[in-house]
PDB file of N, CA and C in Angstrom:
ATOM      1  N   LEU A   1       5.925  10.358 -68.883  1.00 90.00           N
ATOM      2  CA  LEU A   1       6.746   9.172 -69.048  1.00 90.00           C
ATOM      3  C   LEU A   1       8.046   9.446 -69.805  1.00 90.00           C
ATOM      4  N   ALA A   2       8.076  10.533 -70.555  1.00 92.00           N
ATOM      5  CA  ALA A   2       9.258  10.825 -71.371  1.00 92.00           C
ATOM      6  C   ALA A   2      10.521  10.825 -70.521  1.00 92.00           C
ATOM      7  N   GLY A   3      11.524  10.104 -71.000  1.00 95.00           N
ATOM      8  CA  GLY A   3      12.800  10.027 -70.304  1.00 95.00           C
ATOM      9  C   GLY A   3      12.920   8.882 -69.318  1.00 95.00           C
ATOM     10  N   MET A   4      11.797   8.255 -68.958  1.00 97.00           N
ATOM     11  CA  MET A   4      11.854   7.130 -68.025  1.00 97.00           C
ATOM     12  C   MET A   4      12.508   5.931 -68.705  1.00 97.00           C
ATOM     13  N   ASP A   5      13.120   5.044 -67.918  1.00 97.00           N
ATOM     14  CA  ASP A   5      13.687   3.825 -68.497  1.00 97.00           C
ATOM     15  C   ASP A   5      12.668   2.675 -68.380  1.00 97.00           C
ATOM     16  N   ARG A   6      13.028   1.535 -68.975  1.00 97.00           N
ATOM     17  CA  ARG A   6      12.092   0.401 -69.014  1.00 97.00           C
ATOM     18  C   ARG A   6      11.714  -0.100 -67.624  1.00 97.00           C
ATOM     19  N   THR A   7      12.660  -0.098 -66.700  1.00 97.00           N
ATOM     20  CA  THR A   7      12.370  -0.549 -65.337  1.00 97.00           C
ATOM     21  C   THR A   7      11.323   0.348 -64.684  1.00 97.00           C
ATOM     22  N   GLU A   8      11.470   1.645 -64.863  1.00 98.00           N
ATOM     23  CA  GLU A   8      10.515   2.587 -64.281  1.00 98.00           C
ATOM     24  C   GLU A   8       9.126   2.418 -64.890  1.00 98.00           C
ATOM     25  N   VAL A   9       9.066   2.236 -66.212  1.00 98.00           N
ATOM     26  CA  VAL A   9       7.779   2.061 -66.884  1.00 98.00           C
ATOM     27  C   VAL A   9       7.113   0.765 -66.432  1.00 98.00           C
ATOM     28  N   ARG A  10       7.893  -0.296 -66.340  1.00 98.00           N
ATOM     29  CA  ARG A  10       7.340  -1.585 -65.905  1.00 98.00           C
ATOM     30  C   ARG A  10       6.801  -1.486 -64.484  1.00 98.00           C
ATOM     31  N   ARG A  11       7.503  -0.789 -63.613  1.00 98.00           N
ATOM     32  CA  ARG A  11       7.056  -0.603 -62.234  1.00 98.00           C
ATOM     33  C   ARG A  11       5.744   0.185 -62.193  1.00 98.00           C
ATOM     34  N   LEU A  12       5.620   1.168 -63.077  1.00 97.00           N
ATOM     35  CA  LEU A  12       4.437   2.024 -63.105  1.00 97.00           C
ATOM     36  C   LEU A  12       3.225   1.363 -63.765  1.00 97.00           C
ATOM     37  N   LEU A  13       3.448   0.678 -64.890  1.00 97.00           N
ATOM     38  CA  LEU A  13       2.338   0.161 -65.697  1.00 97.00           C
ATOM     39  C   LEU A  13       2.176  -1.359 -65.678  1.00 97.00           C
ATOM     40  N   GLY A  14       3.158  -2.065 -65.139  1.00 97.00           N
ATOM     41  CA  GLY A  14       3.084  -3.523 -65.133  1.00 97.00           C
ATOM     42  C   GLY A  14       3.634  -4.118 -66.418  1.00 97.00           C
ATOM     43  N   ARG A  15       3.499  -5.417 -66.522  1.00 97.00           N
ATOM     44  CA  ARG A  15       4.036  -6.146 -67.680  1.00 97.00           C
ATOM     45  C   ARG A  15       3.236  -5.822 -68.941  1.00 97.00           C
ATOM     46  N   PRO A  16       3.922  -5.461 -70.024  1.00 98.00           N
ATOM     47  CA  PRO A  16       3.195  -5.168 -71.264  1.00 98.00           C
ATOM     48  C   PRO A  16       2.641  -6.445 -71.895  1.00 98.00           C
ATOM     49  N   ALA A  17       1.552  -6.279 -72.632  1.00 96.00           N
ATOM     50  CA  ALA A  17       0.956  -7.412 -73.352  1.00 96.00           C
ATOM     51  C   ALA A  17       1.801  -7.772 -74.566  1.00 96.00           C
ATOM     52  N   GLU A  18       2.517  -6.786 -75.102  1.00 96.00           N
ATOM     53  CA  GLU A  18       3.316  -7.007 -76.306  1.00 96.00           C
ATOM     54  C   GLU A  18       4.605  -6.198 -76.214  1.00 96.00           C
ATOM     55  N   ASP A  19       5.682  -6.766 -76.729  1.00 98.00           N
ATOM     56  CA  ASP A  19       7.009  -6.130 -76.746  1.00 98.00           C
ATOM     57  C   ASP A  19       7.585  -6.365 -78.136  1.00 98.00           C
ATOM     58  N   VAL A  20       7.683  -5.283 -78.928  1.00 98.00           N
ATOM     59  CA  VAL A  20       8.132  -5.418 -80.315  1.00 98.00           C
ATOM     60  C   VAL A  20       9.329  -4.496 -80.550  1.00 98.00           C
ATOM     61  N   PHE A  21      10.358  -5.023 -81.228  1.00 98.00           N
ATOM     62  CA  PHE A  21      11.527  -4.229 -81.591  1.00 98.00           C
ATOM     63  C   PHE A  21      11.507  -3.973 -83.091  1.00 98.00           C
ATOM     64  N   PHE A  22      11.610  -2.691 -83.477  1.00 97.00           N
ATOM     65  CA  PHE A  22      11.653  -2.303 -84.877  1.00 97.00           C
ATOM     66  C   PHE A  22      13.096  -1.963 -85.229  1.00 97.00           C
ATOM     67  N   LYS A  23      13.732  -2.892 -85.942  1.00 96.00           N
ATOM     68  CA  LYS A  23      15.167  -2.800 -86.206  1.00 96.00           C
ATOM     69  C   LYS A  23      15.550  -1.552 -86.993  1.00 96.00           C
ATOM     70  N   LEU A  24      14.806  -1.231 -88.041  1.00 95.00           N
ATOM     71  CA  LEU A  24      15.173  -0.076 -88.867  1.00 95.00           C
ATOM     72  C   LEU A  24      15.094   1.233 -88.095  1.00 95.00           C
ATOM     73  N   LYS A  25      14.141   1.349 -87.194  1.00 95.00           N
ATOM     74  CA  LYS A  25      14.009   2.570 -86.392  1.00 95.00           C
ATOM     75  C   LYS A  25      14.818   2.511 -85.110  1.00 95.00           C
ATOM     76  N   GLN A  26      15.357   1.307 -84.801  1.00 95.00           N
ATOM     77  CA  GLN A  26      16.052   1.097 -83.535  1.00 95.00           C
ATOM     78  C   GLN A  26      15.152   1.547 -82.375  1.00 95.00           C
ATOM     79  N   GLU A  27      13.916   1.056 -82.425  1.00 97.00           N
ATOM     80  CA  GLU A  27      12.905   1.448 -81.448  1.00 97.00           C
ATOM     81  C   GLU A  27      12.196   0.208 -80.911  1.00 97.00           C
ATOM     82  N   ARG A  28      11.992   0.183 -79.601  1.00 98.00           N
ATOM     83  CA  ARG A  28      11.232  -0.872 -78.956  1.00 98.00           C
ATOM     84  C   ARG A  28       9.908  -0.271 -78.516  1.00 98.00           C
ATOM     85  N   VAL A  29       8.804  -1.008 -78.749  1.00 98.00           N
ATOM     86  CA  VAL A  29       7.478  -0.527 -78.358  1.00 98.00           C
ATOM     87  C   VAL A  29       6.815  -1.561 -77.469  1.00 98.00           C
ATOM     88  N   TRP A  30       6.396  -1.118 -76.297  1.00 98.00           N
ATOM     89  CA  TRP A  30       5.612  -1.945 -75.382  1.00 98.00           C
ATOM     90  C   TRP A  30       4.161  -1.509 -75.500  1.00 98.00           C
ATOM     91  N   SER A  31       3.242  -2.486 -75.486  1.00 98.00           N
ATOM     92  CA  SER A  31       1.818  -2.180 -75.627  1.00 98.00           C
ATOM     93  C   SER A  31       1.002  -2.856 -74.543  1.00 98.00           C
ATOM     94  N   TRP A  32      -0.025  -2.135 -74.090  1.00 97.00           N
ATOM     95  CA  TRP A  32      -0.986  -2.643 -73.113  1.00 97.00           C
ATOM     96  C   TRP A  32      -2.380  -2.484 -73.697  1.00 97.00           C
ATOM     97  N   LYS A  33      -3.201  -3.531 -73.615  1.00 93.00           N
ATOM     98  CA  LYS A  33      -4.586  -3.425 -74.048  1.00 93.00           C
ATOM     99  C   LYS A  33      -5.350  -2.674 -72.965  1.00 93.00           C
ATOM    100  N   VAL A  34      -6.004  -1.579 -73.354  1.00 92.00           N
ATOM    101  CA  VAL A  34      -6.710  -0.771 -72.367  1.00 92.00           C
ATOM    102  C   VAL A  34      -8.219  -0.900 -72.463  1.00 92.00           C
ATOM    103  N   SER A  35      -8.734  -1.402 -73.587  1.00 87.00           N
ATOM    104  CA  SER A  35     -10.168  -1.678 -73.678  1.00 87.00           C
ATOM    105  C   SER A  35     -10.436  -2.645 -74.818  1.00 87.00           C
ATOM    106  N   ASP A  36     -11.564  -3.330 -74.694  1.00 83.00           N
ATOM    107  CA  ASP A  36     -11.990  -4.305 -75.700  1.00 83.00           C
ATOM    108  C   ASP A  36     -13.500  -4.413 -75.595  1.00 83.00           C
ATOM    109  N   ASP A  37     -14.210  -3.829 -76.563  1.00 87.00           N
ATOM    110  CA  ASP A  37     -15.673  -3.856 -76.509  1.00 87.00           C
ATOM    111  C   ASP A  37     -16.277  -4.930 -77.410  1.00 87.00           C
ATOM    112  N   GLY A  38     -15.439  -5.854 -77.900  1.00 82.00           N
ATOM    113  CA  GLY A  38     -15.918  -6.915 -78.775  1.00 82.00           C
ATOM    114  C   GLY A  38     -15.816  -6.574 -80.248  1.00 82.00           C
ATOM    115  N   GLN A  39     -15.787  -5.291 -80.562  1.00 86.00           N
ATOM    116  CA  GLN A  39     -15.641  -4.851 -81.947  1.00 86.00           C
ATOM    117  C   GLN A  39     -14.338  -4.086 -82.174  1.00 86.00           C
ATOM    118  N   ARG A  40     -13.835  -3.471 -81.100  1.00 89.00           N
ATOM    119  CA  ARG A  40     -12.578  -2.716 -81.184  1.00 89.00           C
ATOM    120  C   ARG A  40     -11.740  -2.993 -79.946  1.00 89.00           C
ATOM    121  N   GLN A  41     -10.439  -3.060 -80.164  1.00 91.00           N
ATOM    122  CA  GLN A  41      -9.486  -3.159 -79.064  1.00 91.00           C
ATOM    123  C   GLN A  41      -8.644  -1.892 -79.093  1.00 91.00           C
ATOM    124  N   SER A  42      -8.408  -1.321 -77.930  1.00 95.00           N
ATOM    125  CA  SER A  42      -7.622  -0.099 -77.825  1.00 95.00           C
ATOM    126  C   SER A  42      -6.329  -0.407 -77.070  1.00 95.00           C
ATOM    127  N   PHE A  43      -5.206   0.080 -77.602  1.00 95.00           N
ATOM    128  CA  PHE A  43      -3.899  -0.175 -77.013  1.00 95.00           C
ATOM    129  C   PHE A  43      -3.188   1.126 -76.666  1.00 95.00           C
ATOM    130  N   PHE A  44      -2.500   1.126 -75.524  1.00 97.00           N
ATOM    131  CA  PHE A  44      -1.615   2.218 -75.118  1.00 97.00           C
ATOM    132  C   PHE A  44      -0.198   1.726 -75.362  1.00 97.00           C
ATOM    133  N   ASN A  45       0.596   2.520 -76.066  1.00 98.00           N
ATOM    134  CA  ASN A  45       1.946   2.125 -76.470  1.00 98.00           C
ATOM    135  C   ASN A  45       2.993   3.071 -75.892  1.00 98.00           C
ATOM    136  N   VAL A  46       4.103   2.499 -75.447  1.00 98.00           N
ATOM    137  CA  VAL A  46       5.238   3.288 -74.982  1.00 98.00           C
ATOM    138  C   VAL A  46       6.425   2.964 -75.889  1.00 98.00           C
ATOM    139  N   HIS A  47       7.033   4.008 -76.458  1.00 98.00           N
ATOM    140  CA  HIS A  47       8.132   3.865 -77.412  1.00 98.00           C
ATOM    141  C   HIS A  47       9.453   4.189 -76.716  1.00 98.00           C
ATOM    142  N   PHE A  48      10.421   3.289 -76.872  1.00 98.00           N
ATOM    143  CA  PHE A  48      11.745   3.447 -76.263  1.00 98.00           C
ATOM    144  C   PHE A  48      12.806   3.604 -77.343  1.00 98.00           C
ATOM    145  N   ASP A  49      13.815   4.426 -77.070  1.00 97.00           N
ATOM    146  CA  ASP A  49      14.941   4.561 -77.998  1.00 97.00           C
ATOM    147  C   ASP A  49      15.944   3.433 -77.768  1.00 97.00           C
ATOM    148  N   GLY A  50      17.055   3.475 -78.481  1.00 94.00           N
ATOM    149  CA  GLY A  50      18.074   2.437 -78.387  1.00 94.00           C
ATOM    150  C   GLY A  50      18.730   2.327 -77.028  1.00 94.00           C
ATOM    151  N   GLU A  51      18.623   3.369 -76.219  1.00 96.00           N
ATOM    152  CA  GLU A  51      19.201   3.352 -74.876  1.00 96.00           C
ATOM    153  C   GLU A  51      18.181   2.958 -73.813  1.00 96.00           C
ATOM    154  N   GLY A  52      16.957   2.609 -74.264  1.00 97.00           N
ATOM    155  CA  GLY A  52      15.939   2.158 -73.322  1.00 97.00           C
ATOM    156  C   GLY A  52      15.185   3.262 -72.610  1.00 97.00           C
ATOM    157  N   LYS A  53      15.205   4.471 -73.176  1.00 98.00           N
ATOM    158  CA  LYS A  53      14.494   5.608 -72.589  1.00 98.00           C
ATOM    159  C   LYS A  53      13.226   5.894 -73.389  1.00 98.00           C
ATOM    160  N   VAL A  54      12.170   6.298 -72.696  1.00 98.00           N
ATOM    161  CA  VAL A  54      10.908   6.618 -73.362  1.00 98.00           C
ATOM    162  C   VAL A  54      11.085   7.866 -74.222  1.00 98.00           C
ATOM    163  N   THR A  55      10.665   7.748 -75.481  1.00 97.00           N
ATOM    164  CA  THR A  55      10.702   8.894 -76.385  1.00 97.00           C
ATOM    165  C   THR A  55       9.307   9.474 -76.605  1.00 97.00           C
ATOM    166  N   ARG A  56       8.280   8.615 -76.558  1.00 97.00           N
ATOM    167  CA  ARG A  56       6.910   9.087 -76.756  1.00 97.00           C
ATOM    168  C   ARG A  56       5.934   7.983 -76.381  1.00 97.00           C
ATOM    169  N   THR A  57       4.664   8.342 -76.349  1.00 98.00           N
ATOM    170  CA  THR A  57       3.600   7.361 -76.164  1.00 98.00           C
ATOM    171  C   THR A  57       2.602   7.532 -77.301  1.00 98.00           C
ATOM    172  N   SER A  58       1.804   6.510 -77.542  1.00 98.00           N
ATOM    173  CA  SER A  58       0.773   6.588 -78.572  1.00 98.00           C
ATOM    174  C   SER A  58      -0.383   5.673 -78.173  1.00 98.00           C
ATOM    175  N   ARG A  59      -1.455   5.787 -78.920  1.00 96.00           N
ATOM    176  CA  ARG A  59      -2.629   4.953 -78.676  1.00 96.00           C
ATOM    177  C   ARG A  59      -3.193   4.563 -80.030  1.00 96.00           C
ATOM    178  N   ASN A  60      -3.616   3.319 -80.163  1.00 94.00           N
ATOM    179  CA  ASN A  60      -4.227   2.898 -81.416  1.00 94.00           C
ATOM    180  C   ASN A  60      -5.393   1.956 -81.145  1.00 94.00           C
ATOM    181  N   GLU A  61      -6.302   1.919 -82.124  1.00 93.00           N
ATOM    182  CA  GLU A  61      -7.440   1.022 -82.042  1.00 93.00           C
ATOM    183  C   GLU A  61      -7.378   0.028 -83.183  1.00 93.00           C
ATOM    184  N   VAL A  62      -7.779  -1.186 -82.886  1.00 89.00           N
ATOM    185  CA  VAL A  62      -7.814  -2.261 -83.873  1.00 89.00           C
ATOM    186  C   VAL A  62      -9.246  -2.765 -83.937  1.00 89.00           C
ATOM    187  N   THR A  63      -9.815  -2.782 -85.150  1.00 88.00           N
ATOM    188  CA  THR A  63     -11.158  -3.314 -85.328  1.00 88.00           C
ATOM    189  C   THR A  63     -11.070  -4.828 -85.435  1.00 88.00           C
ATOM    190  N   THR A  64     -11.906  -5.513 -84.657  1.00 82.00           N
ATOM    191  CA  THR A  64     -11.910  -6.973 -84.678  1.00 82.00           C
ATOM    192  C   THR A  64     -13.160  -7.465 -85.382  1.00 82.00           C
ATOM    193  N   SER A  65     -13.045  -8.614 -86.015  1.00 74.00           N
ATOM    194  CA  SER A  65     -14.218  -9.202 -86.650  1.00 74.00           C
ATOM    195  C   SER A  65     -14.961 -10.048 -85.648  1.00 74.00           C
ATOM    196  N   GLY A  66     -16.218 -10.052 -85.728  1.00 60.00           N
ATOM    197  CA  GLY A  66     -16.933 -10.840 -84.748  1.00 60.00           C
ATOM    198  C   GLY A  66     -18.334 -10.888 -85.070  1.00 60.00           C
TER     199      GLY A  66
END
């Protein structure tokens, strides 16, 4: 994905569940929920630079109460 623009990523992965802009880093992050087992949610994240190009991807898990 590195180097792809937002249009290309959207075409490949669909609409993100979340779109967050981090002003201090001048970075936009799109996130997609990839799993949810009731106790943990897993997200795939795509990070864009100020020009709208992918710089990296990441994955994180969030523990939910239930």
